[in-house]
Amino acid sequence: TGGLSRSIERGTKGIEVVLRYSLFNIFPTSVEIILVSGMLWYVYSIWFAV
């Protein structure tokens, strides 16, 4: 009962950490890479965006 509660709490905390990390670190970096590649492709050519 107490162990099960701790286990569930640790699991939800782990999921929260993963979601927070992906929301504030991975997602903005991916958007930035896509936007910069798109701008380079639009202004120059495909070879600068790759």
mmCIF file of N, CA and C in Angstrom:
data_model
loop_
_atom_site.group_PDB
_atom_site.id
_atom_site.type_symbol
_atom_site.label_atom_id
_atom_site.label_comp_id
_atom_site.label_asym_id
_atom_site.label_seq_id
_atom_site.Cartn_x
_atom_site.Cartn_y
_atom_site.Cartn_z
ATOM 1 N N THR A 1 0.831 -1.194 0.000
ATOM 2 C CA THR A 1 0.000 0.000 0.000
ATOM 3 C C THR A 1 0.867 1.245 0.000
ATOM 4 N N GLY A 2 1.747 1.392 0.978
ATOM 5 C CA GLY A 2 2.650 2.541 0.995
ATOM 6 C C GLY A 2 3.665 2.454 -0.127
ATOM 7 N N GLY A 3 4.148 1.219 -0.379
ATOM 8 C CA GLY A 3 5.108 1.022 -1.465
ATOM 9 C C GLY A 3 4.470 1.249 -2.817
ATOM 10 N N LEU A 4 3.233 0.813 -2.960
ATOM 11 C CA LEU A 4 2.515 1.015 -4.223
ATOM 12 C C LEU A 4 2.282 2.500 -4.475
ATOM 13 N N SER A 5 1.931 3.227 -3.430
ATOM 14 C CA SER A 5 1.714 4.670 -3.560
ATOM 15 C C SER A 5 2.999 5.380 -3.967
ATOM 16 N N ARG A 6 4.117 4.998 -3.350
ATOM 17 C CA ARG A 6 5.408 5.599 -3.717
ATOM 18 C C ARG A 6 5.778 5.264 -5.154
ATOM 19 N N SER A 7 5.521 4.037 -5.553
ATOM 20 C CA SER A 7 5.851 3.615 -6.915
ATOM 21 C C SER A 7 5.042 4.398 -7.947
ATOM 22 N N ILE A 8 3.760 4.572 -7.680
ATOM 23 C CA ILE A 8 2.910 5.344 -8.593
ATOM 24 C C ILE A 8 3.358 6.800 -8.620
ATOM 25 N N GLU A 9 3.709 7.342 -7.466
ATOM 26 C CA GLU A 9 4.166 8.732 -7.403
ATOM 27 C C GLU A 9 5.470 8.916 -8.177
ATOM 28 N N ARG A 10 6.392 7.977 -8.046
ATOM 29 C CA ARG A 10 7.651 8.072 -8.791
ATOM 30 C C ARG A 10 7.407 7.947 -10.293
ATOM 31 N N GLY A 11 6.460 7.102 -10.682
ATOM 32 C CA GLY A 11 6.138 6.965 -12.104
ATOM 33 C C GLY A 11 5.552 8.237 -12.686
ATOM 34 N N THR A 12 4.638 8.850 -11.964
ATOM 35 C CA THR A 12 4.050 10.097 -12.461
ATOM 36 C C THR A 12 5.079 11.217 -12.474
ATOM 37 N N LYS A 13 5.983 11.224 -11.492
ATOM 38 C CA LYS A 13 7.043 12.232 -11.483
ATOM 39 C C LYS A 13 7.986 12.028 -12.666
ATOM 40 N N GLY A 14 8.282 10.780 -13.001
ATOM 41 C CA GLY A 14 9.136 10.490 -14.151
ATOM 42 C C GLY A 14 8.507 10.937 -15.458
ATOM 43 N N ILE A 15 7.221 10.675 -15.610
ATOM 44 C CA ILE A 15 6.510 11.116 -16.814
ATOM 45 C C ILE A 15 6.493 12.636 -16.885
ATOM 46 N N GLU A 16 6.300 13.286 -15.749
ATOM 47 C CA GLU A 16 6.299 14.753 -15.712
ATOM 48 C C GLU A 16 7.650 15.316 -16.144
ATOM 49 N N VAL A 17 8.733 14.694 -15.686
ATOM 50 C CA VAL A 17 10.078 15.160 -16.054
ATOM 51 C C VAL A 17 10.301 15.005 -17.554
ATOM 52 N N VAL A 18 9.899 13.865 -18.110
ATOM 53 C CA VAL A 18 10.078 13.631 -19.548
ATOM 54 C C VAL A 18 9.262 14.632 -20.359
ATOM 55 N N LEU A 19 8.023 14.874 -19.978
ATOM 56 C CA LEU A 19 7.189 15.826 -20.708
ATOM 57 C C LEU A 19 7.727 17.245 -20.583
ATOM 58 N N ARG A 20 8.178 17.609 -19.401
ATOM 59 C CA ARG A 20 8.725 18.952 -19.202
ATOM 60 C C ARG A 20 10.003 19.131 -20.019
ATOM 61 N N TYR A 21 10.867 18.125 -20.036
ATOM 62 C CA TYR A 21 12.112 18.207 -20.801
ATOM 63 C C TYR A 21 11.817 18.326 -22.290
ATOM 64 N N SER A 22 10.885 17.520 -22.780
ATOM 65 C CA SER A 22 10.584 17.579 -24.212
ATOM 66 C C SER A 22 9.878 18.878 -24.573
ATOM 67 N N LEU A 23 9.063 19.407 -23.681
ATOM 68 C CA LEU A 23 8.337 20.637 -23.978
ATOM 69 C C LEU A 23 9.264 21.842 -24.012
ATOM 70 N N PHE A 24 10.209 21.918 -23.092
ATOM 71 C CA PHE A 24 11.040 23.116 -22.982
ATOM 72 C C PHE A 24 12.420 22.979 -23.613
ATOM 73 N N ASN A 25 12.835 21.780 -24.011
ATOM 74 C CA ASN A 25 14.166 21.617 -24.597
ATOM 75 C C ASN A 25 14.118 21.064 -26.015
ATOM 76 N N ILE A 26 13.456 19.955 -26.208
ATOM 77 C CA ILE A 26 13.471 19.286 -27.514
ATOM 78 C C ILE A 26 12.572 20.001 -28.511
ATOM 79 N N PHE A 27 11.368 20.358 -28.122
ATOM 80 C CA PHE A 27 10.413 20.984 -29.048
ATOM 81 C C PHE A 27 10.909 22.326 -29.588
ATOM 82 N N PRO A 28 11.373 23.258 -28.753
ATOM 83 C CA PRO A 28 11.854 24.535 -29.302
ATOM 84 C C PRO A 28 13.075 24.375 -30.212
ATOM 85 N N THR A 29 13.968 23.459 -29.868
ATOM 86 C CA THR A 29 15.139 23.226 -30.713
ATOM 87 C C THR A 29 14.727 22.676 -32.064
ATOM 88 N N SER A 30 13.782 21.749 -32.081
ATOM 89 C CA SER A 30 13.298 21.190 -33.345
ATOM 90 C C SER A 30 12.637 22.265 -34.201
ATOM 91 N N VAL A 31 11.828 23.104 -33.591
ATOM 92 C CA VAL A 31 11.165 24.182 -34.330
ATOM 93 C C VAL A 31 12.203 25.142 -34.896
ATOM 94 N N GLU A 32 13.218 25.468 -34.120
ATOM 95 C CA GLU A 32 14.262 26.381 -34.591
ATOM 96 C C GLU A 32 15.021 25.789 -35.776
ATOM 97 N N ILE A 33 15.368 24.518 -35.700
ATOM 98 C CA ILE A 33 16.083 23.867 -36.804
ATOM 99 C C ILE A 33 15.228 23.861 -38.061
ATOM 100 N N ILE A 34 13.944 23.566 -37.922
ATOM 101 C CA ILE A 34 13.044 23.540 -39.081
ATOM 102 C C ILE A 34 12.907 24.934 -39.685
ATOM 103 N N LEU A 35 12.730 25.954 -38.844
ATOM 104 C CA LEU A 35 12.582 27.320 -39.357
ATOM 105 C C LEU A 35 13.848 27.815 -40.051
ATOM 106 N N VAL A 36 15.003 27.566 -39.458
ATOM 107 C CA VAL A 36 16.255 28.015 -40.066
ATOM 108 C C VAL A 36 16.505 27.282 -41.376
ATOM 109 N N SER A 37 16.249 25.983 -41.414
ATOM 110 C CA SER A 37 16.417 25.230 -42.660
ATOM 111 C C SER A 37 15.471 25.745 -43.734
ATOM 112 N N GLY A 38 14.240 26.044 -43.355
ATOM 113 C CA GLY A 38 13.277 26.585 -44.314
ATOM 114 C C GLY A 38 13.697 27.938 -44.848
ATOM 115 N N MET A 39 14.214 28.795 -43.980
ATOM 116 C CA MET A 39 14.664 30.114 -44.435
ATOM 117 C C MET A 39 15.878 29.997 -45.345
ATOM 118 N N LEU A 40 16.817 29.125 -45.005
ATOM 119 C CA LEU A 40 17.984 28.928 -45.867
ATOM 120 C C LEU A 40 17.573 28.365 -47.224
ATOM 121 N N TRP A 41 16.614 27.450 -47.210
ATOM 122 C CA TRP A 41 16.140 26.859 -48.455
ATOM 123 C C TRP A 41 15.441 27.911 -49.307
ATOM 124 N N TYR A 42 14.672 28.771 -48.673
ATOM 125 C CA TYR A 42 13.925 29.800 -49.401
ATOM 126 C C TYR A 42 14.859 30.871 -49.965
ATOM 127 N N VAL A 43 15.814 31.336 -49.167
ATOM 128 C CA VAL A 43 16.681 32.438 -49.571
ATOM 129 C C VAL A 43 17.781 31.962 -50.521
ATOM 130 N N TYR A 44 18.392 30.824 -50.229
ATOM 131 C CA TYR A 44 19.510 30.355 -51.045
ATOM 132 C C TYR A 44 19.061 29.175 -51.904
ATOM 133 N N SER A 45 19.456 28.004 -51.544
ATOM 134 C CA SER A 45 19.018 26.820 -52.277
ATOM 135 C C SER A 45 18.940 25.658 -51.294
ATOM 136 N N ILE A 46 18.541 24.531 -51.799
ATOM 137 C CA ILE A 46 18.383 23.362 -50.935
ATOM 138 C C ILE A 46 19.719 22.928 -50.338
ATOM 139 N N TRP A 47 20.829 23.210 -51.008
ATOM 140 C CA TRP A 47 22.134 22.733 -50.534
ATOM 141 C C TRP A 47 22.572 23.445 -49.259
ATOM 142 N N PHE A 48 22.128 24.656 -49.022
ATOM 143 C CA PHE A 48 22.475 25.348 -47.785
ATOM 144 C C PHE A 48 21.580 24.906 -46.627
ATOM 145 N N ALA A 49 20.419 24.407 -46.925
ATOM 146 C CA ALA A 49 19.489 23.996 -45.875
ATOM 147 C C ALA A 49 19.786 22.594 -45.361
ATOM 148 N N VAL A 50 20.488 21.804 -46.143
ATOM 149 C CA VAL A 50 20.768 20.418 -45.749
ATOM 150 C C VAL A 50 21.926 20.339 -44.876
#
